[in-house]
mmCIF file of C-alpha atoms in Angstrom:
data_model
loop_
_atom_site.group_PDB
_atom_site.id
_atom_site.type_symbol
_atom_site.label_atom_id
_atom_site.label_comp_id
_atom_site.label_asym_id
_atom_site.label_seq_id
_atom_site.Cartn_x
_atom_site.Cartn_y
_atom_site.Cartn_z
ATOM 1 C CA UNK A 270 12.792 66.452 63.959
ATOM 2 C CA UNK A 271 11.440 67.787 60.694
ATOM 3 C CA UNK A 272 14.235 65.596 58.946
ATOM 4 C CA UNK A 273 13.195 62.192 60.650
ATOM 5 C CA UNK A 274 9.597 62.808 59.699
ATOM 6 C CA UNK A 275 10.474 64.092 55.983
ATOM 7 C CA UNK A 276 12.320 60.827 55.268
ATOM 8 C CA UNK A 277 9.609 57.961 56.098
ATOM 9 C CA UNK A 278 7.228 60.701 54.032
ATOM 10 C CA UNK A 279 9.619 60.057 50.714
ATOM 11 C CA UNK A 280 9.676 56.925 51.313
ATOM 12 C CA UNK A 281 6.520 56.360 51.497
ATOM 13 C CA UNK A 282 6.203 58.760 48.658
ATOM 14 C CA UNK A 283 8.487 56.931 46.709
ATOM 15 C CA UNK A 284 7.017 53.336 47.516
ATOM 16 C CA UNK A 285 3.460 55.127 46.117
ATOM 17 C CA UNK A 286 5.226 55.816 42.782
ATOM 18 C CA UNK A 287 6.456 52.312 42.345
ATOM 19 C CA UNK A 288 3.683 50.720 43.026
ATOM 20 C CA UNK A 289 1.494 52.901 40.510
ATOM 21 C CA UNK A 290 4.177 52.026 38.293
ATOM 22 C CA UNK A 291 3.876 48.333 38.736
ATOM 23 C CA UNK A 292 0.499 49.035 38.499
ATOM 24 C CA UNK A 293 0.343 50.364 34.986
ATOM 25 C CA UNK A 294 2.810 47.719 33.973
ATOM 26 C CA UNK A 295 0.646 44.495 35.244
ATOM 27 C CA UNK A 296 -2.075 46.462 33.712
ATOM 28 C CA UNK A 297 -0.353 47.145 30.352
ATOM 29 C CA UNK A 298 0.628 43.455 30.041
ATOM 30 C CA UNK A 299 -2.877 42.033 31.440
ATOM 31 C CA UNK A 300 -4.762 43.982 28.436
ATOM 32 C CA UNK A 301 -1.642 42.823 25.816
ATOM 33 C CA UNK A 302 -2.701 39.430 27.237
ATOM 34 C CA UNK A 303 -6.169 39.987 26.794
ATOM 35 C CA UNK A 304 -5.669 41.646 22.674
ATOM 36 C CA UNK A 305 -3.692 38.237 22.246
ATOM 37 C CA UNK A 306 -6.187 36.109 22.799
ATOM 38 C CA UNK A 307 -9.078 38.403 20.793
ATOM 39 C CA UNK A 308 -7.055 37.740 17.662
ATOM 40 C CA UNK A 309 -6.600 34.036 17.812
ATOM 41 C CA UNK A 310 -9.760 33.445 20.177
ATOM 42 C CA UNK A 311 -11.683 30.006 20.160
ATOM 43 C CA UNK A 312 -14.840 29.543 18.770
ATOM 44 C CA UNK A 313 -17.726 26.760 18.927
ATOM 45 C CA UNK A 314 -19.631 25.225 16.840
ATOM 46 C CA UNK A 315 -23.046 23.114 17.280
ATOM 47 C CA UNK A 316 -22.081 20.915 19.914
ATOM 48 C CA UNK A 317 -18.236 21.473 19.619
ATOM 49 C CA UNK A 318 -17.030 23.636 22.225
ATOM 50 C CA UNK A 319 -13.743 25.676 22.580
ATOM 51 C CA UNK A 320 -11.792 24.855 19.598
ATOM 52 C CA UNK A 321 -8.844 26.601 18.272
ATOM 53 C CA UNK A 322 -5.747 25.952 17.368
ATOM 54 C CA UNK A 323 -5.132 24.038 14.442
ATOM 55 C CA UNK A 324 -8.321 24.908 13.505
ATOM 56 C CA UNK A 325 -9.272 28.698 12.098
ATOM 57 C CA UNK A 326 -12.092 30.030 10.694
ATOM 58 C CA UNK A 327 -12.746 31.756 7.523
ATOM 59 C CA UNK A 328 -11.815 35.039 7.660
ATOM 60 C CA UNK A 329 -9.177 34.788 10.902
ATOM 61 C CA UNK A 330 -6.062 36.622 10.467
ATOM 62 C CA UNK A 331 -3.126 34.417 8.645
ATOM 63 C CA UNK A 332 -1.326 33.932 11.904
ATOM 64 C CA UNK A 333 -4.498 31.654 13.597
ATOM 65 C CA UNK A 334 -4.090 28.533 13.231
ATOM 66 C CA UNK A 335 -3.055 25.929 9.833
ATOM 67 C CA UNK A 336 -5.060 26.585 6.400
ATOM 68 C CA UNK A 337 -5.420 23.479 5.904
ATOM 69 C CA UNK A 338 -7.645 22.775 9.136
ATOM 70 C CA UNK A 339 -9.785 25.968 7.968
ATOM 71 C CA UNK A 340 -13.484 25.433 9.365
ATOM 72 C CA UNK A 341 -16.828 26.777 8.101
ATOM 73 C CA UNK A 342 -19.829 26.780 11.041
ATOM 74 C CA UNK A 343 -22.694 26.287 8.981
ATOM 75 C CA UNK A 344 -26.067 25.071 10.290
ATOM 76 C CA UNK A 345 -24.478 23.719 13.034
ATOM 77 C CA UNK A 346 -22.348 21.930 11.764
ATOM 78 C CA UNK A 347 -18.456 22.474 11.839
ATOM 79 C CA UNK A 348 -17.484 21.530 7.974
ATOM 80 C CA UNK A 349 -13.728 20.779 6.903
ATOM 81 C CA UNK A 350 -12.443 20.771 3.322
ATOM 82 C CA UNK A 351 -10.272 17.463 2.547
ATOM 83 C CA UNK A 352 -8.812 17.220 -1.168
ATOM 84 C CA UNK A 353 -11.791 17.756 -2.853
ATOM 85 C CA UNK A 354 -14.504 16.429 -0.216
ATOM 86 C CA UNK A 355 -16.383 18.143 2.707
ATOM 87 C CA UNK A 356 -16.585 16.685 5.802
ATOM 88 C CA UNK A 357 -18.688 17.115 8.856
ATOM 89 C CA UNK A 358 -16.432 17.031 12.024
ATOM 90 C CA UNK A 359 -17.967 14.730 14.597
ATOM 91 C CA UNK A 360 -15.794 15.016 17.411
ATOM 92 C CA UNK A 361 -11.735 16.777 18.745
ATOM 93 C CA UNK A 362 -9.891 15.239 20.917
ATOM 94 C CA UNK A 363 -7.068 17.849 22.178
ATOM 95 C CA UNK A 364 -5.382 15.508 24.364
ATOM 96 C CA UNK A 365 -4.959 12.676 21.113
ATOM 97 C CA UNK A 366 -4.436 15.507 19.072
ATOM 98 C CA UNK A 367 -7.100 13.878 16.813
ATOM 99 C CA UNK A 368 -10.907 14.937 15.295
ATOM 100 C CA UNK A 369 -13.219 12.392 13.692
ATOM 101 C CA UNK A 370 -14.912 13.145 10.515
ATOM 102 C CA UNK A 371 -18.269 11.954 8.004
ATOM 103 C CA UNK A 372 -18.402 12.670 4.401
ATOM 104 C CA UNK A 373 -21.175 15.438 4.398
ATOM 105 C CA UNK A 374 -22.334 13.836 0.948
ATOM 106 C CA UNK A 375 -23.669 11.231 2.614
ATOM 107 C CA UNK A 376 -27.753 11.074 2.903
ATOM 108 C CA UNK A 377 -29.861 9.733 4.805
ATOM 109 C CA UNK A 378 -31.144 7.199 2.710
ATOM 110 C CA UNK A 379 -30.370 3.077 3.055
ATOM 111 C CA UNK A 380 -28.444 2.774 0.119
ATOM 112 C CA UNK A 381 -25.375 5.519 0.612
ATOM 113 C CA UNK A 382 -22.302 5.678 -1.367
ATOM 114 C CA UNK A 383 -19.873 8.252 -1.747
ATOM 115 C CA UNK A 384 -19.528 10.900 -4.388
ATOM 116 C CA UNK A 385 -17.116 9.827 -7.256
ATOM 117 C CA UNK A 386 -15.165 13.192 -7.071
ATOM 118 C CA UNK A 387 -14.524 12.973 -3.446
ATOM 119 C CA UNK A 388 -12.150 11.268 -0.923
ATOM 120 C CA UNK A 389 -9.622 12.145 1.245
ATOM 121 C CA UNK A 390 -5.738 11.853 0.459
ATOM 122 C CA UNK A 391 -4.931 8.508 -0.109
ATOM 123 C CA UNK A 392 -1.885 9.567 0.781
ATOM 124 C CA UNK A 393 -0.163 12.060 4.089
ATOM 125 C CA UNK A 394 0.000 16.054 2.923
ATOM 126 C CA UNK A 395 2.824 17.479 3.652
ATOM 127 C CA UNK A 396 3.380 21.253 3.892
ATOM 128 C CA UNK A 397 7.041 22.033 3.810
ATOM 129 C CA UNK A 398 8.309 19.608 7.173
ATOM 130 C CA UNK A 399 4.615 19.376 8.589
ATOM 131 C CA UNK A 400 2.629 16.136 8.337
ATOM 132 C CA UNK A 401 -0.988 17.602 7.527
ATOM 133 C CA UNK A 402 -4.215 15.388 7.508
ATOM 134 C CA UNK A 403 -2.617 12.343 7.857
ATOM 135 C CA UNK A 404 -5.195 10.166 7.890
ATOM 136 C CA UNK A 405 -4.724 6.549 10.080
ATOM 137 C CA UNK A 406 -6.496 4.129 8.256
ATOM 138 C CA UNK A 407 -4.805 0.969 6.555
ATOM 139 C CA UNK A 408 -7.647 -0.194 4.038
ATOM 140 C CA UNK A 409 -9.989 1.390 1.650
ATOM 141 C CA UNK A 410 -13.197 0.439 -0.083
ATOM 142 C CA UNK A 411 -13.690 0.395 -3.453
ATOM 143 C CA UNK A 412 -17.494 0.794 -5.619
ATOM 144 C CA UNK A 413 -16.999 -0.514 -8.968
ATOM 145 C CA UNK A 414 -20.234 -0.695 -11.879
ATOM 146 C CA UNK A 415 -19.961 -3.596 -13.708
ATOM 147 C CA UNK A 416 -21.352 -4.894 -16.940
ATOM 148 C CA UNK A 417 -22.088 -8.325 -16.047
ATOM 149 C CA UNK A 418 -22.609 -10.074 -12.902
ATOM 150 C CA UNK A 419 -19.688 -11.599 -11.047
ATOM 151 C CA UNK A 420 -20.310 -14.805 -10.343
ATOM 152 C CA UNK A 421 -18.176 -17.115 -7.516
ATOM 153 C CA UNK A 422 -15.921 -14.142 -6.599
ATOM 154 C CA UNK A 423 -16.201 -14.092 -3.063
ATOM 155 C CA UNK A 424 -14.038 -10.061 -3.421
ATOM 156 C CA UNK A 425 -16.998 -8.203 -4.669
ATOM 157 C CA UNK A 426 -19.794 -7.915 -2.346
ATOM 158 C CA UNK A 427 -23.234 -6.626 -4.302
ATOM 159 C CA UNK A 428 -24.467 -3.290 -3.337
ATOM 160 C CA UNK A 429 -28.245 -4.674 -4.687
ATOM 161 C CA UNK A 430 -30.420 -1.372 -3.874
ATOM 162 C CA UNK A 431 -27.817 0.530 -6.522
ATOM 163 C CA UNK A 432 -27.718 -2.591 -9.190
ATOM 164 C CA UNK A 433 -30.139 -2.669 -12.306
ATOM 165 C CA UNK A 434 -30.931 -5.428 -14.741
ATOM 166 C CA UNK A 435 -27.667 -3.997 -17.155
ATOM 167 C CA UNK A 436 -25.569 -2.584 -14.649
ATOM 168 C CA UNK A 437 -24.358 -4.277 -11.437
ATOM 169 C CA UNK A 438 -22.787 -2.718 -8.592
ATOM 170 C CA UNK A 439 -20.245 -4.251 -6.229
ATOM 171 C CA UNK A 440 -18.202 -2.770 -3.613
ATOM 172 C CA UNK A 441 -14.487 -3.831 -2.923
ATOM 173 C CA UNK A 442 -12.682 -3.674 0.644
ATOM 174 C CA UNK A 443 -9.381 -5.925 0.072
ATOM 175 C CA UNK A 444 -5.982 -4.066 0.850
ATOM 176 C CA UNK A 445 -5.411 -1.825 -2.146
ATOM 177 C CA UNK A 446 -8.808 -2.671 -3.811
ATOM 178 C CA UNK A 447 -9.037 1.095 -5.172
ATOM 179 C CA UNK A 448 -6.071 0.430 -7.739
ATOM 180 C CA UNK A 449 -6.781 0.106 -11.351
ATOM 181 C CA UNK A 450 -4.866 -2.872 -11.859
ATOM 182 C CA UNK A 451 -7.550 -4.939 -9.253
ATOM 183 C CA UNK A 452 -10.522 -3.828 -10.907
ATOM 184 C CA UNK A 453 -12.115 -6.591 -13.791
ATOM 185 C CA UNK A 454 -11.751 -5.036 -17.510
ATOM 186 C CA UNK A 455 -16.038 -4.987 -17.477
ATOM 187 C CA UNK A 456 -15.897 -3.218 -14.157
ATOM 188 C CA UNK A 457 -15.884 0.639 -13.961
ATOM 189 C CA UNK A 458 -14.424 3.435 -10.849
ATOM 190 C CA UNK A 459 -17.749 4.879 -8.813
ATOM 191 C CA UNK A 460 -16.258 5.664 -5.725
ATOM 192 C CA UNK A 461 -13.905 5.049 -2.711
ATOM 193 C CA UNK A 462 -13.950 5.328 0.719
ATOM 194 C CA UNK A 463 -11.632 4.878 4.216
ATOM 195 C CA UNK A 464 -12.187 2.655 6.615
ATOM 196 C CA UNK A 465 -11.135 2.471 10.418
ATOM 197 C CA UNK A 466 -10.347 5.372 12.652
ATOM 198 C CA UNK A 467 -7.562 5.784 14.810
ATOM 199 C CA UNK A 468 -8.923 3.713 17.652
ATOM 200 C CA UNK A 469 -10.105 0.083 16.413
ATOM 201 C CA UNK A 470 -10.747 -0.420 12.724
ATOM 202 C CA UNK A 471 -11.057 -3.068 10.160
ATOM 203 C CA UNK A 472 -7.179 -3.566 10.285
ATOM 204 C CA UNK A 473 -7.169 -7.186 8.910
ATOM 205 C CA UNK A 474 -5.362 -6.803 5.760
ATOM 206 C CA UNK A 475 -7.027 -9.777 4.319
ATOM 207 C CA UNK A 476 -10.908 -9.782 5.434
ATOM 208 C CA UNK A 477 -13.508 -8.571 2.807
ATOM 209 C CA UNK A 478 -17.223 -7.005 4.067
ATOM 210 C CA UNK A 479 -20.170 -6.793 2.892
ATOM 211 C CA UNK A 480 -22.004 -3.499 1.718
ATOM 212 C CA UNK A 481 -24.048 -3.747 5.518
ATOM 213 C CA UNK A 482 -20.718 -3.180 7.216
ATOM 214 C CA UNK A 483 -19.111 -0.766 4.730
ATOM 215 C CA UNK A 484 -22.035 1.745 5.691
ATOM 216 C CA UNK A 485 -21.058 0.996 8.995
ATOM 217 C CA UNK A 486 -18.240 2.330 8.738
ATOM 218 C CA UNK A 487 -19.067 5.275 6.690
ATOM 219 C CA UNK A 488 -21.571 6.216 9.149
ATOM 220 C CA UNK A 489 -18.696 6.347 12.106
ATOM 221 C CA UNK A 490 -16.399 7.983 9.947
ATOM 222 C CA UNK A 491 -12.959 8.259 10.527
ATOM 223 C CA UNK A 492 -10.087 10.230 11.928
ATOM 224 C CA UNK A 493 -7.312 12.668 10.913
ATOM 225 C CA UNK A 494 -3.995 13.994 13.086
ATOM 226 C CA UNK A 495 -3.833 17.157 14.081
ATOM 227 C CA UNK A 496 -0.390 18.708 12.336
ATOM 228 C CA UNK A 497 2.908 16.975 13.297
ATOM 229 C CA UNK A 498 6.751 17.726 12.729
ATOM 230 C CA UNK A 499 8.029 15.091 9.538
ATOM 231 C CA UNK A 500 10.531 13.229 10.676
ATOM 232 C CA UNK A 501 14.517 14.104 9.788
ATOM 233 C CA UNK A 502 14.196 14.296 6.093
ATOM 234 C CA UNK A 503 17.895 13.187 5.279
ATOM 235 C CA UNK A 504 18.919 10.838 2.261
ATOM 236 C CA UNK A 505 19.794 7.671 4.861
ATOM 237 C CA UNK A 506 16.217 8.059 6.194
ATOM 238 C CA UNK A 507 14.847 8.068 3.171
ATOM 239 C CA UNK A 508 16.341 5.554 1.412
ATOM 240 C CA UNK A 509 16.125 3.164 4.943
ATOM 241 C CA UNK A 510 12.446 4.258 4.746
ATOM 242 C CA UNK A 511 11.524 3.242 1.441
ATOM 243 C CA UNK A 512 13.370 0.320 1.735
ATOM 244 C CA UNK A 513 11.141 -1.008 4.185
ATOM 245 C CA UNK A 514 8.180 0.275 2.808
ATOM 246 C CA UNK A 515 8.874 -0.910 -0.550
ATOM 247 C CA UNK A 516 8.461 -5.023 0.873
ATOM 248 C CA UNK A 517 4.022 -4.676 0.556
ATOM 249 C CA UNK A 518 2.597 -6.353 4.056
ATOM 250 C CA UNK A 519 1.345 -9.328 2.227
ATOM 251 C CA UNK A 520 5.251 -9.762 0.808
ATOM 252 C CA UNK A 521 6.121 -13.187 2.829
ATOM 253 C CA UNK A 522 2.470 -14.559 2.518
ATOM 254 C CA UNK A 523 2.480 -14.274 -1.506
ATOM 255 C CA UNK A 524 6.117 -15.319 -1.519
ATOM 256 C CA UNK A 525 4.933 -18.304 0.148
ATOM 257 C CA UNK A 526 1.602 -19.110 -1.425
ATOM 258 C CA UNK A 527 1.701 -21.996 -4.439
ATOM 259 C CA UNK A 528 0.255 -19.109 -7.440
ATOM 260 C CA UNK A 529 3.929 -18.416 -9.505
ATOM 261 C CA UNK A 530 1.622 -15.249 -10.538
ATOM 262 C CA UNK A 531 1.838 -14.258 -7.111
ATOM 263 C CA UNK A 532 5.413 -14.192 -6.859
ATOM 264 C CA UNK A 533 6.211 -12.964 -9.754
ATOM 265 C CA UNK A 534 3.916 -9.997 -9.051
ATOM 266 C CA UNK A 535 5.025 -9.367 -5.731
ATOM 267 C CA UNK A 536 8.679 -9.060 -6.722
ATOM 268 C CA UNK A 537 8.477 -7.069 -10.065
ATOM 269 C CA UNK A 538 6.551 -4.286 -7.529
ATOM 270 C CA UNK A 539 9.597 -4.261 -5.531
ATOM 271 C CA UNK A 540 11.842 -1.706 -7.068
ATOM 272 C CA UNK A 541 8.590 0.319 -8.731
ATOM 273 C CA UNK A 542 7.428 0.933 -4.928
ATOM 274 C CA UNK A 543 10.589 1.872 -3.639
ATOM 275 C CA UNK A 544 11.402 4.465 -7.001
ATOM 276 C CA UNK A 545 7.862 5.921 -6.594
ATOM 277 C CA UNK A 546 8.027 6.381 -2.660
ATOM 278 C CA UNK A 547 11.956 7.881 -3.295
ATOM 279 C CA UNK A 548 10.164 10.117 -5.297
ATOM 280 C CA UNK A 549 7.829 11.114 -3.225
ATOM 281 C CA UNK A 550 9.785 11.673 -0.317
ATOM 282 C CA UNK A 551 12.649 13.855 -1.614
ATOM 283 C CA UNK A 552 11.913 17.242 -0.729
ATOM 284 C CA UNK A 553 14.741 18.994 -2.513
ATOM 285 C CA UNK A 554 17.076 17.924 -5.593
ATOM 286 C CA UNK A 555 15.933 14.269 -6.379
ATOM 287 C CA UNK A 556 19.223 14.047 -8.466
ATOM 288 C CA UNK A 557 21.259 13.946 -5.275
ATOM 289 C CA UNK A 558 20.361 10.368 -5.140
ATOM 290 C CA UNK A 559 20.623 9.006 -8.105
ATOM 291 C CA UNK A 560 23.669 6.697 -7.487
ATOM 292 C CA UNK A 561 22.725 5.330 -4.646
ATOM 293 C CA UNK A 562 19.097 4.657 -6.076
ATOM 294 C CA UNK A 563 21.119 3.148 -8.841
ATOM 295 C CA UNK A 564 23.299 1.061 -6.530
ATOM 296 C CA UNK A 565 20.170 -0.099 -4.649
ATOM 297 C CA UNK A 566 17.741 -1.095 -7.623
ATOM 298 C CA UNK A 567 20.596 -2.780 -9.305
ATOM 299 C CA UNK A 568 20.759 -4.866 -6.319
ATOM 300 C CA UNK A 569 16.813 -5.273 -6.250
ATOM 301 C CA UNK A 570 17.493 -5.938 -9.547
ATOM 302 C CA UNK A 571 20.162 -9.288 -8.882
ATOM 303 C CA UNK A 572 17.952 -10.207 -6.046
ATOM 304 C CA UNK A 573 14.984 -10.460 -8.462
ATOM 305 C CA UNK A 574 16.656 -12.703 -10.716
ATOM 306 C CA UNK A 575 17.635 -15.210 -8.339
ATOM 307 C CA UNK A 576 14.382 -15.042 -6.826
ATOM 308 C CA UNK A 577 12.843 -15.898 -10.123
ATOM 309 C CA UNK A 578 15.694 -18.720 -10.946
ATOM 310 C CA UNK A 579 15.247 -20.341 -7.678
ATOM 311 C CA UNK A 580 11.440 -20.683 -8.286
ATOM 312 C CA UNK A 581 11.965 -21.511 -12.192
ATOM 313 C CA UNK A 582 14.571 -24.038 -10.800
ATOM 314 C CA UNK A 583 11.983 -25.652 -8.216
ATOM 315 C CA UNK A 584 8.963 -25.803 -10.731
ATOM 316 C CA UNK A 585 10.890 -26.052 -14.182
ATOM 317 C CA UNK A 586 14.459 -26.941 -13.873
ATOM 318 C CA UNK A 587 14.142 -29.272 -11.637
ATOM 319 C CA UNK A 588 11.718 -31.761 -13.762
ATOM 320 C CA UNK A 589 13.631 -30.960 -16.297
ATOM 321 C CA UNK A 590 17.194 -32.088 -15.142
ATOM 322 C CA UNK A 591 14.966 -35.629 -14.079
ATOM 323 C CA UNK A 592 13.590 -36.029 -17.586
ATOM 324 C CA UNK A 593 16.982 -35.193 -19.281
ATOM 325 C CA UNK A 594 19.188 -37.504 -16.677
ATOM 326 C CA UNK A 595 15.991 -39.934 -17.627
ATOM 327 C CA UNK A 596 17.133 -39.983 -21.275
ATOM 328 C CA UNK A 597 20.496 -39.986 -20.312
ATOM 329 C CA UNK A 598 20.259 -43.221 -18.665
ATOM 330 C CA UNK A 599 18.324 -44.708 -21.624
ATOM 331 C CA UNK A 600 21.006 -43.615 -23.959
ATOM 332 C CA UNK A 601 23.976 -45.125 -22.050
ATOM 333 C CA UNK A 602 22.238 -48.479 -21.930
ATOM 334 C CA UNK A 603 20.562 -48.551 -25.425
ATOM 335 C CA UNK A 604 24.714 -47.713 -26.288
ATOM 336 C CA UNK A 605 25.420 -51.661 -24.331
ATOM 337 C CA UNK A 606 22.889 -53.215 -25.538
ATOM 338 C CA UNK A 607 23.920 -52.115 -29.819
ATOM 339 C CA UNK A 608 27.257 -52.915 -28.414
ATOM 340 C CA UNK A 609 26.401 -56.410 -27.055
ATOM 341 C CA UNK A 610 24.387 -57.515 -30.373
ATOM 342 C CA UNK A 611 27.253 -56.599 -32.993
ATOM 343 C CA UNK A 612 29.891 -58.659 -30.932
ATOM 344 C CA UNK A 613 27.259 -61.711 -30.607
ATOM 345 C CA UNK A 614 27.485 -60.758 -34.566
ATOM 346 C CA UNK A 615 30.965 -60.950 -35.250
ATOM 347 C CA UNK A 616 31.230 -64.408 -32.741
ATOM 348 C CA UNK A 617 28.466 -65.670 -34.766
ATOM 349 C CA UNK A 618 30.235 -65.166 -38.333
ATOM 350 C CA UNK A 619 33.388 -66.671 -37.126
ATOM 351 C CA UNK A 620 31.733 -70.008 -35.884
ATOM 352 C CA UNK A 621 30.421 -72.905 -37.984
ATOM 353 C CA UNK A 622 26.602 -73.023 -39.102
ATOM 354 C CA UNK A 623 24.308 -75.897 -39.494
ATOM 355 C CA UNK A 624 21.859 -76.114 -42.334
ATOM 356 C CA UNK A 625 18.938 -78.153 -43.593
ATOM 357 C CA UNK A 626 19.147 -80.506 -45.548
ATOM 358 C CA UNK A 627 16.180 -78.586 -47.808
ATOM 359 C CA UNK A 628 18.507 -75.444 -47.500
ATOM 360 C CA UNK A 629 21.642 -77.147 -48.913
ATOM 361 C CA UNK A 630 19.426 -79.028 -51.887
ATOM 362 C CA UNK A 631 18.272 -75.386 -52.652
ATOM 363 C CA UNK A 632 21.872 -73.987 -52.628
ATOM 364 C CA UNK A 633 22.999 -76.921 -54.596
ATOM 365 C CA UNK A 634 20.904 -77.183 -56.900
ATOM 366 C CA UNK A 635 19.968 -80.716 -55.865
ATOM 367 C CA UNK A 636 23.761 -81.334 -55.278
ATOM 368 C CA UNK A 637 24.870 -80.173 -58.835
ATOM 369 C CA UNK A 638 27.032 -77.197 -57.672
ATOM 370 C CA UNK A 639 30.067 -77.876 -55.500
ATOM 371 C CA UNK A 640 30.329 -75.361 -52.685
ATOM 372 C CA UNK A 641 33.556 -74.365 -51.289
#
């Protein structure tokens, strides 16, 4: 009897310690649980709630979240360094894995413009195979200072609340407006700025706008990606990738427009592009494709030629094979006609000839010289 009652008693005994073991266990791991998320733990700022990951603040250990996306809360107001800009973040969207931003050197006055130092990357960061900051926008605008007023150029739009009397300001927004090379010689750099977002933007490549609309868009601001894995960086990616990247979007249209500078300037950029975005894209030893850079330019290189022949053969070659098939022709029969007039010649020495009678008194004198 004492042995039947002893065992449910360990048992139960037993059942106690396992329990209290569990116990300890769920506990241990509940407050492991609870350490992990004090070290990386969310914060808010102003009016943006919960964020964490990418984002950090100053002073978080290393291991919470990117560097890059480091944030500083100050008077409410959740401040991001870009390349050599501040920005006030405006908005995250976890689910798009996306955050809006505004230049924070922007004022509140009606005649804004950007600092001259600052801008975003023009082009993606990239931190070893991470895609950081990469910012979706497919246009830029441009503020130039000019010396003299541009007159009937519909591409610079006049920012008149900046503009003096000597100096005239204009702002730029065609594709690739912030390059030197589209600037006038009596126009000088003030600043750039994105436009667009990632949702809808001012995506036409080809549209201009007017200073109204450019604060417009400053005033929205515009969006970054949160970090992403780069794609397979092998040499067949990245020479397929340059490849198509180094055709510009407006390739076919100035290929097809009636301005030979055009053309010309469209295909000369060809193999530059592709070189520069090779360049740019190999992460290791560059050398590693050097002949098949060389294959492929050399190529670029034929294809360029008979580009240019086949438009110097429309516009030059062809009038000129007219004009010298023209003077062919002219040769040929001027050759018949000399032809024609030297055997009516030789018929006409051969064949008798009538005279005047005041002639053959002259040749005679008066009939006193025999002839013949």
């Amino acid at each position: 009897m004492t042995n039947s009652v002893a065992f449910p008693r360990s048992v139960i005994l037993q059942a106690l310690a396992i329990s209290s073991t569990v116990s300890v266990f769920l506990t241990k791991t509940g407050a492991e649980d609870t350490l992990g998320q004090a070290v990386c733990p969310s914060f808010s700022c102003g009016h943006l709630q919960d964020i964490h990951n990418p984002f950090r603040l100053r002073g978080d250990p290393p291991g919470c979240g990117v560097q890059e996306y480091e944030l500083v809360c100050s008077d409410d107001q959740a401040i991001i360094q870009v390349n050599t800009g501040r920005y006030f973040i405006t908005n995250i969207s976890y689910p798009d894995s996306v955050f809006w931003v505004v230049d924070a050197s922007l004022d509140n006055s009606s005649c804004p413009i950007p600092e001259r130092n600052q801008h975003p990357y023009i082009h993606i960061l990239r931190s070893d195979y991470m895609f950081l900051l990469y910012m979706r926008t497919v246009k830029w605008a441009a503020f130039v200072s000019c010396s003299r007023m541009m007159k009937d150029n519909l591409i610079y739009k006049p920012v008149a609340c900046r503009s003096t009397n000597t100096s005239f300001v204009y702002v730029l927004s065609t594709m690739q407006s912030y390059q030197v090379q589209n600037v006038e010689p009596s126009c000088g750099y003030l600043a750039m700025t994105p436009l667009g977002s990632w949702g809808p933007g001012p995506n036409d490549y080809y549209s201009t706008y007017d200073y109204e609309d450019i604060v417009k868009f400053m005033r929205d601001g515009f969006a970054f990606r949160f970090p992403f894995p780069a794609p397979e960086w092998t040499y067949p990616w990245i020479l397929k990738t340059c490849l198509k990247n180094s055709r510009s979007s407006d390739f076919h249209e100035q290929m097809s427009s009636s301005s030979i500078q055009n053309k010309i300037s469209v295909i000369f950029a060809i193999d530059v592009r592709f070189l520069g975005c090779v360049k740019n894209n190999s992460l290791s030893d560059y050398t590693k494709l050097y002949w098949a850079v060389l294959v492929i330019v050399s190529a670029i290189s034929i294809m360029k030629l008979i580009i240019v022949f086949a438009v110097l053969s429309r516009l030059v070659f062809a009038p000129l094979s007219v004009l010298i098939f023209l003077g062919y022709k002219y040769w040929k029969t001027k050759v018949v006609i000399d032809a024609v007039e030297k055997f009516l010649q030789m018929q006409l020495a051969l064949g008798p000839t009538r005279f005047a009678y005041t002639d053959i008194t002259a040749i005679t004198s008066h009939f006193r010289d025999k002839l013949g």
